[in-house]
């Protein structure tokens, strides 16, 4: 007959509740590339040295740079100045913390 299904409807399987996966609690860890403040300062020092080399090379070339080279130089100097600013703030805060610690021990 028209409109009637040819096959009888299949029984549906009962749904089985599935528990959501549980998140395992984990403690925050430092990124693997920075294991200590000393490592971070050493890495920053290396990047600062690379920035100095970049600027020194650009100054010693003595030739006219095209637009692409000028933009690349500007980006490199910007990264260098940001790294220098970060290191100076880290040293300043470390000095302040050391001064505070020494003053509290002397009291």
Short mmCIF file of N, CA and C in Angstrom, two decimals:
data_model
loop_
_atom_site.label_atom_id
_atom_site.label_comp_id
_atom_site.label_asym_id
_atom_site.label_seq_id
_atom_site.Cartn_x
_atom_site.Cartn_y
_atom_site.Cartn_z
N UNK A 1 0.81 -1.16 0.00
CA UNK A 1 0.00 0.00 0.00
C UNK A 1 0.87 1.24 0.00
N UNK A 2 0.43 2.24 -0.65
CA UNK A 2 1.23 3.45 -0.68
C UNK A 2 1.29 4.10 0.69
N UNK A 3 2.46 4.65 1.03
CA UNK A 3 2.65 5.36 2.30
C UNK A 3 3.05 4.47 3.45
N UNK A 4 2.91 3.13 3.32
CA UNK A 4 3.29 2.23 4.41
C UNK A 4 4.74 1.82 4.22
N UNK A 5 5.51 1.70 5.34
CA UNK A 5 6.90 1.27 5.20
C UNK A 5 6.97 -0.16 4.71
N UNK A 6 7.97 -0.44 3.91
CA UNK A 6 8.15 -1.79 3.38
C UNK A 6 8.70 -2.69 4.46
N UNK A 7 9.64 -2.21 5.23
CA UNK A 7 10.23 -3.02 6.30
C UNK A 7 9.62 -2.62 7.62
N UNK A 8 9.47 -3.59 8.52
CA UNK A 8 8.96 -3.22 9.85
C UNK A 8 10.00 -2.39 10.58
N UNK A 9 9.57 -1.49 11.44
CA UNK A 9 10.55 -0.68 12.18
C UNK A 9 11.43 -1.55 13.07
N UNK A 10 12.70 -1.19 13.10
CA UNK A 10 13.65 -1.94 13.95
C UNK A 10 13.53 -1.45 15.39
N UNK A 11 13.66 -2.36 16.32
CA UNK A 11 13.67 -1.92 17.72
C UNK A 11 14.97 -1.17 17.99
N UNK A 12 14.88 -0.10 18.72
CA UNK A 12 16.09 0.67 19.04
C UNK A 12 16.74 0.09 20.28
N UNK A 13 18.05 0.14 20.27
CA UNK A 13 18.80 -0.36 21.43
C UNK A 13 18.66 0.63 22.57
N UNK A 14 18.56 0.14 23.79
CA UNK A 14 18.47 1.07 24.92
C UNK A 14 19.76 1.88 25.02
N UNK A 15 19.61 3.13 25.37
CA UNK A 15 20.80 3.97 25.49
C UNK A 15 21.50 3.67 26.80
N UNK A 16 22.80 3.62 26.72
CA UNK A 16 23.62 3.35 27.90
C UNK A 16 24.25 4.66 28.32
N UNK A 17 24.01 5.06 29.56
CA UNK A 17 24.63 6.33 29.98
C UNK A 17 26.15 6.18 30.03
N UNK A 18 26.79 7.16 29.46
CA UNK A 18 28.26 7.17 29.44
C UNK A 18 28.72 8.32 30.31
N UNK A 19 29.58 7.99 31.25
CA UNK A 19 30.11 9.03 32.15
C UNK A 19 31.09 9.90 31.38
N UNK A 20 31.03 11.17 31.66
CA UNK A 20 31.97 12.10 31.04
C UNK A 20 33.37 11.82 31.57
N UNK A 21 34.37 11.94 30.73
CA UNK A 21 35.73 11.70 31.22
C UNK A 21 36.07 12.70 32.32
N UNK A 22 36.69 12.18 33.34
CA UNK A 22 37.07 13.02 34.47
C UNK A 22 38.42 13.67 34.21
N UNK A 23 38.47 14.92 34.55
CA UNK A 23 39.75 15.63 34.42
C UNK A 23 40.63 15.27 35.61
N UNK A 24 41.83 14.89 35.32
CA UNK A 24 42.74 14.58 36.41
C UNK A 24 43.31 15.88 36.96
N UNK A 25 43.24 16.05 38.26
CA UNK A 25 43.79 17.29 38.82
C UNK A 25 45.29 17.33 38.60
N UNK A 26 45.74 18.46 38.16
CA UNK A 26 47.18 18.61 37.95
C UNK A 26 47.63 19.93 38.53
N UNK A 27 48.84 19.93 38.99
CA UNK A 27 49.37 21.17 39.54
C UNK A 27 49.98 21.98 38.41
N UNK A 28 49.90 23.29 38.50
CA UNK A 28 50.48 24.10 37.44
C UNK A 28 51.99 23.92 37.39
N UNK A 29 52.48 23.82 36.20
CA UNK A 29 53.93 23.66 36.04
C UNK A 29 54.44 24.74 35.10
N UNK A 30 55.70 24.99 35.20
CA UNK A 30 56.33 25.96 34.31
C UNK A 30 56.42 25.35 32.92
N UNK A 31 56.40 26.18 31.90
CA UNK A 31 56.60 25.64 30.56
C UNK A 31 57.92 24.89 30.50
N UNK A 32 58.01 23.85 29.69
CA UNK A 32 59.22 23.03 29.69
C UNK A 32 60.47 23.79 29.29
N UNK A 33 60.34 24.89 28.57
CA UNK A 33 61.52 25.61 28.11
C UNK A 33 62.08 26.55 29.16
N UNK A 34 61.35 26.80 30.25
CA UNK A 34 61.84 27.66 31.32
C UNK A 34 61.79 26.87 32.61
N UNK A 35 62.94 26.42 33.07
CA UNK A 35 62.96 25.62 34.28
C UNK A 35 63.29 26.44 35.51
N UNK A 36 63.92 27.57 35.33
CA UNK A 36 64.25 28.40 36.48
C UNK A 36 64.42 29.84 36.03
N UNK A 37 64.49 30.73 36.99
CA UNK A 37 64.72 32.13 36.68
C UNK A 37 66.08 32.31 36.01
N UNK A 38 67.05 31.54 36.48
CA UNK A 38 68.38 31.61 35.88
C UNK A 38 68.36 31.23 34.40
N UNK A 39 67.59 30.17 34.07
CA UNK A 39 67.47 29.77 32.67
C UNK A 39 66.82 30.87 31.85
N UNK A 40 65.79 31.51 32.42
CA UNK A 40 65.10 32.59 31.70
C UNK A 40 66.04 33.76 31.47
N UNK A 41 66.83 34.10 32.47
CA UNK A 41 67.77 35.22 32.32
C UNK A 41 68.87 34.89 31.32
N UNK A 42 69.34 33.64 31.32
CA UNK A 42 70.35 33.23 30.34
C UNK A 42 69.79 33.31 28.92
N UNK A 43 68.54 32.85 28.75
CA UNK A 43 67.92 32.92 27.42
C UNK A 43 67.73 34.37 26.99
N UNK A 44 67.32 35.22 27.92
CA UNK A 44 67.16 36.64 27.60
C UNK A 44 68.49 37.27 27.24
N UNK A 45 69.52 36.91 27.97
CA UNK A 45 70.85 37.44 27.69
C UNK A 45 71.30 37.04 26.29
N UNK A 46 71.02 35.81 25.91
CA UNK A 46 71.39 35.35 24.56
C UNK A 46 70.62 36.14 23.51
N UNK A 47 69.31 36.37 23.74
CA UNK A 47 68.53 37.15 22.77
C UNK A 47 69.02 38.59 22.70
N UNK A 48 69.44 39.15 23.83
CA UNK A 48 69.98 40.51 23.82
C UNK A 48 71.27 40.57 23.00
N UNK A 49 72.12 39.57 23.17
CA UNK A 49 73.36 39.52 22.38
C UNK A 49 73.05 39.42 20.89
N UNK A 50 72.04 38.61 20.53
CA UNK A 50 71.66 38.50 19.13
C UNK A 50 71.15 39.83 18.59
N UNK A 51 70.40 40.57 19.41
CA UNK A 51 69.91 41.88 19.01
C UNK A 51 71.04 42.87 18.79
N UNK A 52 72.04 42.82 19.66
CA UNK A 52 73.20 43.70 19.50
C UNK A 52 73.95 43.38 18.21
N UNK A 53 74.09 42.11 17.92
CA UNK A 53 74.77 41.70 16.69
C UNK A 53 73.98 42.18 15.47
N UNK A 54 72.66 42.07 15.52
CA UNK A 54 71.82 42.53 14.42
C UNK A 54 72.01 44.03 14.17
N UNK A 55 71.97 44.82 15.23
CA UNK A 55 72.15 46.26 15.08
C UNK A 55 73.55 46.60 14.60
N UNK A 56 74.55 45.91 15.15
CA UNK A 56 75.93 46.17 14.76
C UNK A 56 76.14 45.88 13.28
N UNK A 57 75.60 44.75 12.80
CA UNK A 57 75.74 44.40 11.39
C UNK A 57 75.08 45.45 10.50
N UNK A 58 73.90 45.90 10.91
CA UNK A 58 73.17 46.88 10.10
C UNK A 58 73.95 48.19 10.02
N UNK A 59 74.58 48.58 11.13
CA UNK A 59 75.33 49.84 11.13
C UNK A 59 76.63 49.73 10.34
N UNK A 60 77.25 48.56 10.36
CA UNK A 60 78.54 48.38 9.69
C UNK A 60 78.42 48.16 8.19
N UNK A 61 77.24 47.80 7.71
CA UNK A 61 77.09 47.52 6.28
C UNK A 61 77.41 48.75 5.44
N UNK A 62 76.91 49.90 5.84
CA UNK A 62 77.19 51.12 5.12
C UNK A 62 76.53 51.21 3.75
N UNK A 63 75.49 50.46 3.53
CA UNK A 63 74.81 50.54 2.25
C UNK A 63 73.36 50.96 2.47
N UNK A 64 72.71 51.35 1.40
CA UNK A 64 71.32 51.76 1.47
C UNK A 64 70.43 50.52 1.55
N UNK A 65 69.52 50.51 2.51
CA UNK A 65 68.62 49.37 2.68
C UNK A 65 67.31 49.63 1.96
N UNK A 66 66.72 48.56 1.40
CA UNK A 66 65.41 48.72 0.77
C UNK A 66 64.32 48.65 1.83
N UNK A 67 63.07 48.82 1.41
CA UNK A 67 61.95 48.88 2.36
C UNK A 67 61.82 47.60 3.18
N UNK A 68 61.99 46.46 2.54
CA UNK A 68 61.86 45.18 3.24
C UNK A 68 62.94 45.03 4.31
N UNK A 69 64.16 45.37 3.96
CA UNK A 69 65.26 45.27 4.92
C UNK A 69 65.07 46.25 6.07
N UNK A 70 64.58 47.45 5.76
CA UNK A 70 64.33 48.43 6.83
C UNK A 70 63.25 47.95 7.79
N UNK A 71 62.18 47.35 7.25
CA UNK A 71 61.13 46.82 8.12
C UNK A 71 61.64 45.67 8.98
N UNK A 72 62.45 44.79 8.38
CA UNK A 72 63.02 43.68 9.14
C UNK A 72 63.94 44.20 10.23
N UNK A 73 64.73 45.21 9.91
CA UNK A 73 65.62 45.81 10.91
C UNK A 73 64.81 46.46 12.03
N UNK A 74 63.75 47.17 11.66
CA UNK A 74 62.90 47.81 12.66
C UNK A 74 62.27 46.77 13.58
N UNK A 75 61.79 45.67 13.02
CA UNK A 75 61.19 44.61 13.84
C UNK A 75 62.22 44.00 14.77
N UNK A 76 63.42 43.77 14.27
CA UNK A 76 64.48 43.20 15.11
C UNK A 76 64.87 44.13 16.24
N UNK A 77 64.97 45.41 15.95
CA UNK A 77 65.33 46.38 16.99
C UNK A 77 64.20 46.50 18.01
N UNK A 78 62.95 46.41 17.55
CA UNK A 78 61.82 46.46 18.48
C UNK A 78 61.86 45.27 19.43
N UNK A 79 62.10 44.05 18.89
CA UNK A 79 62.20 42.87 19.76
C UNK A 79 63.35 43.03 20.75
N UNK A 80 64.46 43.56 20.27
CA UNK A 80 65.62 43.80 21.13
C UNK A 80 65.26 44.76 22.26
N UNK A 81 64.58 45.86 21.94
CA UNK A 81 64.24 46.84 22.97
C UNK A 81 63.23 46.27 23.96
N UNK A 82 62.30 45.43 23.49
CA UNK A 82 61.35 44.80 24.40
C UNK A 82 62.06 43.83 25.34
N UNK A 83 62.98 43.07 24.82
CA UNK A 83 63.74 42.13 25.64
C UNK A 83 64.57 42.87 26.67
N UNK A 84 65.20 43.97 26.25
CA UNK A 84 66.00 44.77 27.17
C UNK A 84 65.13 45.36 28.28
N UNK A 85 63.94 45.83 27.93
CA UNK A 85 63.02 46.37 28.92
C UNK A 85 62.60 45.29 29.92
N UNK A 86 62.30 44.10 29.42
CA UNK A 86 61.90 43.00 30.29
C UNK A 86 63.01 42.62 31.26
N UNK A 87 64.22 42.49 30.75
CA UNK A 87 65.34 42.11 31.61
C UNK A 87 65.61 43.19 32.66
N UNK A 88 65.52 44.45 32.27
CA UNK A 88 65.77 45.52 33.25
C UNK A 88 64.71 45.51 34.34
N UNK A 89 63.44 45.21 33.98
CA UNK A 89 62.40 45.12 35.01
C UNK A 89 62.63 43.92 35.92
N UNK A 90 63.05 42.79 35.35
CA UNK A 90 63.32 41.61 36.17
C UNK A 90 64.46 41.88 37.16
N UNK A 91 65.50 42.51 36.68
CA UNK A 91 66.63 42.82 37.56
C UNK A 91 66.20 43.80 38.64
N UNK A 92 65.42 44.81 38.28
CA UNK A 92 64.95 45.79 39.25
C UNK A 92 64.10 45.12 40.33
N UNK A 93 63.17 44.27 39.93
CA UNK A 93 62.32 43.60 40.92
C UNK A 93 63.11 42.62 41.77
N UNK A 94 64.06 41.94 41.16
CA UNK A 94 64.90 41.03 41.94
C UNK A 94 65.73 41.78 42.96
N UNK A 95 66.24 42.94 42.57
CA UNK A 95 67.01 43.78 43.49
C UNK A 95 66.14 44.27 44.64
N UNK A 96 64.92 44.69 44.33
CA UNK A 96 64.00 45.15 45.37
C UNK A 96 63.66 44.02 46.34
N UNK A 97 63.42 42.82 45.81
CA UNK A 97 63.10 41.68 46.66
C UNK A 97 64.27 41.33 47.56
N UNK A 98 65.47 41.36 47.02
CA UNK A 98 66.66 41.07 47.82
C UNK A 98 66.85 42.12 48.90
N UNK A 99 66.67 43.39 48.56
CA UNK A 99 66.80 44.47 49.53
C UNK A 99 65.78 44.30 50.66
N UNK A 100 64.54 43.96 50.30
CA UNK A 100 63.50 43.76 51.30
C UNK A 100 63.84 42.60 52.22
N UNK A 101 64.33 41.52 51.64
CA UNK A 101 64.70 40.35 52.43
C UNK A 101 65.82 40.69 53.41
N UNK A 102 66.83 41.39 52.92
CA UNK A 102 67.95 41.75 53.80
C UNK A 102 67.51 42.70 54.90
N UNK A 103 66.61 43.64 54.59
CA UNK A 103 66.12 44.56 55.61
C UNK A 103 65.29 43.84 56.65
N UNK A 104 64.48 42.87 56.23
CA UNK A 104 63.65 42.16 57.20
C UNK A 104 64.49 41.25 58.09
N UNK A 105 65.61 40.75 57.60
CA UNK A 105 66.48 39.92 58.42
C UNK A 105 67.28 40.76 59.40
N UNK A 106 67.55 42.01 59.03
CA UNK A 106 68.32 42.89 59.90
C UNK A 106 67.49 43.48 61.02
N UNK A 107 66.18 43.44 60.90
CA UNK A 107 65.31 44.04 61.92
C UNK A 107 65.12 43.15 63.10
#
